[in-house]
Short mmCIF file of C-alpha atoms in Angstrom, two decimals:
data_model
loop_
_atom_site.label_atom_id
_atom_site.label_comp_id
_atom_site.label_asym_id
_atom_site.label_seq_id
_atom_site.Cartn_x
_atom_site.Cartn_y
_atom_site.Cartn_z
CA MET A 13 108.56 96.91 99.41
CA THR A 14 112.16 95.78 99.50
CA ALA A 15 114.66 98.25 98.07
CA ILE A 16 118.38 98.40 97.45
CA THR A 17 120.09 100.33 100.19
CA SER A 18 123.60 101.75 100.32
CA SER A 19 125.95 102.73 103.08
CA VAL A 20 127.90 105.93 103.55
CA ARG A 21 130.26 106.50 100.64
CA GLN A 22 133.67 104.95 101.28
CA PRO A 23 136.97 106.69 100.55
CA GLN A 24 137.34 104.65 97.35
CA GLU A 25 133.90 105.95 96.24
CA ARG A 26 132.64 102.35 96.40
CA ARG A 27 129.30 101.68 98.07
CA ASP A 28 128.30 98.59 99.98
CA TYR A 29 125.04 97.36 98.47
CA GLN A 30 122.50 94.98 99.92
CA ARG A 31 122.59 91.59 98.21
CA ILE A 32 119.12 90.43 97.19
CA ASN A 33 117.73 87.07 96.16
CA VAL A 34 116.51 87.43 92.60
CA SER A 35 116.26 84.87 89.80
CA VAL A 36 117.11 86.30 86.37
CA PRO A 37 117.90 84.05 83.38
CA GLY A 38 120.79 84.70 81.04
CA ARG A 39 123.88 83.33 79.33
CA TYR A 40 127.54 83.59 80.26
CA MET A 41 130.79 83.30 78.29
CA LEU A 42 134.06 82.02 79.71
CA GLU A 43 137.47 83.21 78.53
CA ASP A 44 137.69 80.31 76.03
CA LYS A 45 134.50 81.70 74.37
CA ARG A 46 132.28 78.80 75.44
CA GLU A 47 128.76 79.90 76.31
CA PHE A 48 126.26 78.35 78.72
CA PRO A 49 122.85 79.25 80.18
CA CYS A 50 122.71 80.55 83.74
CA ARG A 51 120.36 82.04 86.31
CA THR A 52 121.15 84.46 89.12
CA ILE A 53 120.77 83.29 92.72
CA ASP A 54 121.57 86.54 94.48
CA PHE A 55 122.73 89.86 93.12
CA SER A 56 124.07 93.25 94.11
CA PRO A 57 125.76 95.97 92.02
CA ASN A 58 129.09 94.70 93.45
CA GLY A 59 128.70 90.99 92.82
CA VAL A 60 126.47 88.18 91.65
CA SER A 61 126.08 84.48 92.38
CA VAL A 62 124.80 82.33 89.51
CA ALA A 63 123.62 78.78 89.00
CA ALA A 64 125.74 77.54 86.11
CA PRO A 65 126.55 74.15 84.53
CA VAL A 66 130.28 74.93 84.04
CA ARG A 67 132.10 76.82 86.78
CA GLY A 68 135.27 78.15 85.15
CA ARG A 69 138.34 78.76 87.30
CA VAL A 70 138.71 81.15 90.21
CA GLY A 71 140.07 84.45 88.89
CA GLU A 72 138.70 83.91 85.37
CA ARG A 73 136.98 86.83 83.62
CA VAL A 74 133.36 86.05 82.72
CA VAL A 75 130.88 88.02 80.61
CA ILE A 76 127.18 87.53 81.40
CA TYR A 77 124.13 88.69 79.44
CA LEU A 78 121.05 88.83 81.68
CA ASP A 79 117.41 89.48 80.84
CA TYR A 80 116.36 92.99 82.00
CA ILE A 81 119.96 93.84 83.01
CA GLY A 82 122.06 93.43 79.87
CA ARG A 83 125.80 92.83 79.74
CA ILE A 84 127.88 92.60 82.90
CA GLU A 85 131.32 91.17 83.55
CA GLY A 86 133.56 90.28 86.42
CA ASN A 87 136.01 87.77 87.90
CA ILE A 88 135.11 84.47 89.53
CA VAL A 89 135.94 84.78 93.24
CA ARG A 90 134.64 81.42 94.45
CA HIS A 91 132.78 78.29 93.45
CA THR A 92 129.40 77.54 94.98
CA LEU A 93 127.29 74.41 95.24
CA PHE A 94 125.36 75.32 92.08
CA GLY A 95 127.82 77.48 90.14
CA PHE A 96 130.06 80.41 90.98
CA ALA A 97 130.18 83.93 92.38
CA LEU A 98 131.59 86.97 90.59
CA THR A 99 132.95 90.29 91.73
CA LEU A 100 131.63 92.72 89.12
CA ILE A 101 133.83 95.11 87.18
CA LEU A 102 131.65 98.14 86.46
CA PRO A 103 132.03 101.89 86.13
CA GLY A 104 130.22 103.86 88.85
CA ASN A 105 127.35 104.99 86.62
CA LYS A 106 126.66 101.41 85.50
CA ARG A 107 126.69 100.26 89.14
CA GLU A 108 124.03 102.85 90.03
CA LYS A 109 121.96 101.82 87.02
CA ILE A 110 122.07 98.16 88.09
CA ALA A 111 121.00 99.19 91.60
CA ASP A 112 117.93 100.83 90.06
CA GLN A 113 117.25 97.81 87.83
CA LEU A 114 117.47 95.43 90.79
CA THR A 115 115.02 97.53 92.78
CA TRP A 116 112.65 97.39 89.80
CA LEU A 117 113.07 93.60 89.58
CA VAL A 118 112.33 93.11 93.28
CA ASN A 119 109.17 95.21 92.92
CA ARG A 120 108.19 93.33 89.77
CA GLU A 121 108.64 89.95 91.46
CA SER A 122 106.38 91.12 94.28
CA LEU A 123 103.72 92.11 91.75
CA GLU A 124 104.04 88.77 89.94
CA LYS A 125 103.68 86.90 93.23
CA ALA A 126 100.54 88.91 93.91
CA ASP A 127 99.31 88.07 90.42
CA ARG A 128 99.77 84.34 91.12
CA ARG A 129 97.12 84.70 93.80
CA HIS A 130 94.63 85.37 91.01
CA ASP A 131 92.75 82.27 89.95
CA ARG A 132 93.97 80.68 86.76
CA LEU A 133 91.85 78.63 84.43
CA VAL A 134 92.16 76.64 81.24
CA PRO A 135 89.56 78.03 78.82
CA ASN A 136 87.41 75.73 76.70
CA LEU A 137 88.61 77.54 73.58
CA ARG A 138 92.34 76.84 73.77
CA HIS A 139 93.57 78.33 70.49
CA CYS A 140 94.07 82.04 70.00
CA ILE A 141 95.71 84.49 67.59
CA LEU A 142 98.86 86.27 68.76
CA GLN A 143 99.36 89.45 66.71
CA LEU A 144 102.62 91.41 66.58
CA GLU A 145 102.90 95.16 66.11
CA ASP A 146 103.86 94.70 62.44
CA GLY A 147 100.61 92.84 61.81
CA ARG A 148 102.01 89.32 61.63
CA GLU A 149 99.77 86.73 63.24
CA HIS A 150 100.56 83.39 64.85
CA LEU A 151 98.22 80.69 66.11
CA VAL A 152 99.09 79.83 69.73
CA LYS A 153 97.62 77.58 72.41
CA LEU A 154 96.47 78.91 75.77
CA ASP A 155 98.01 76.92 78.63
CA ASN A 156 96.18 78.97 81.25
CA VAL A 157 94.70 82.43 81.75
CA SER A 158 94.34 84.76 84.74
CA ILE A 159 92.57 88.10 84.82
CA SER A 160 95.91 89.85 84.24
CA GLY A 161 97.76 87.57 81.83
CA ALA A 162 98.16 84.27 80.05
CA ALA A 163 100.67 81.49 79.48
CA ILE A 164 100.82 80.45 75.84
CA ALA A 165 102.34 77.40 74.15
CA THR A 166 104.30 78.39 71.05
CA GLU A 167 107.64 77.84 69.36
CA LEU A 168 108.06 81.63 69.09
CA LYS A 169 110.63 83.28 71.35
CA LEU A 170 109.85 87.00 71.29
CA PRO A 171 112.05 89.41 73.27
CA ILE A 172 110.92 90.35 76.78
CA ASN A 173 108.70 93.48 76.72
CA THR A 174 107.62 92.89 73.08
CA LYS A 175 104.15 94.40 72.66
CA VAL A 176 101.56 91.92 71.40
CA ARG A 177 97.84 91.42 71.04
CA LEU A 178 96.46 88.09 72.28
CA GLY A 179 92.99 87.79 70.83
CA SER A 180 91.45 91.13 71.82
CA MET A 181 93.77 91.67 74.80
CA ARG A 182 96.76 93.97 74.38
CA GLY A 183 99.85 93.27 76.45
CA TYR A 184 103.53 92.40 76.35
CA ILE A 185 105.85 89.44 76.85
CA ILE A 186 107.10 89.17 80.46
CA ARG A 187 108.95 85.85 80.54
CA HIS A 188 109.86 82.69 78.64
CA PHE A 189 109.44 79.09 79.70
CA ASP A 190 109.94 75.72 78.05
CA LYS A 191 107.93 75.73 74.81
CA GLY A 192 106.13 78.95 75.51
CA MET A 193 105.88 82.50 76.84
CA ALA A 194 103.87 84.51 79.35
CA VAL A 195 101.90 87.61 78.40
CA GLU A 196 100.86 90.32 80.83
CA PHE A 197 97.75 92.24 79.77
CA ASP A 198 97.65 96.04 79.73
CA ALA A 199 94.21 95.87 81.39
CA GLN A 200 92.63 93.13 83.48
CA ILE A 201 89.84 90.92 82.20
CA PRO A 202 86.55 91.95 83.88
CA ILE A 203 85.89 89.43 86.63
CA GLU A 204 82.33 88.84 85.42
CA LEU A 205 83.73 87.54 82.09
CA PHE A 206 86.38 85.35 83.68
CA ASN A 207 85.20 81.76 83.29
CA GLU A 208 85.96 78.68 81.19
CA ASP A 209 83.88 80.02 78.31
CA LEU A 210 86.21 83.02 78.11
CA ARG A 211 87.14 84.18 74.61
CA LEU A 212 90.16 86.49 74.46
#
């Protein structure tokens, strides 16, 4: 499994971190307070490259809010084909925390890629009840289901990691997509029950 590695500590107490390719959605704010969506291309605790619709100017301070990571900020050091690259301005403890979060993200992506190898199907019964922890219920449509999760069509946009119950399956929100969300189940559906007549 890929992991963040660091070199011997430099005199300035600044580590050289491995830059990893990881795609994390978020939003960024330029100095003039305009906000735009973005997505990371590669990332290390020292810097990040993002795909962004508006580049800003080199040297400009940018604040970014990323899923899983939270708030980071830095200065634009160069423009790229799809956006810009930042040198991050972080205290040492925040830098170490981001290193840990990136390692977790790399591991999570590997697990999700493994999950995509599971067969997916569109069940005959497409509608299902999504129940929140406070008891509220919403009717959603199943786009597809695997033994470990489901993609649902809904106008809801629940925060990542929100605990939910989809039919009888408990789980949590792992990502958003256009007009829907993905749910990862706490336990896998028994393979003998996994067919188009499946009822969650």
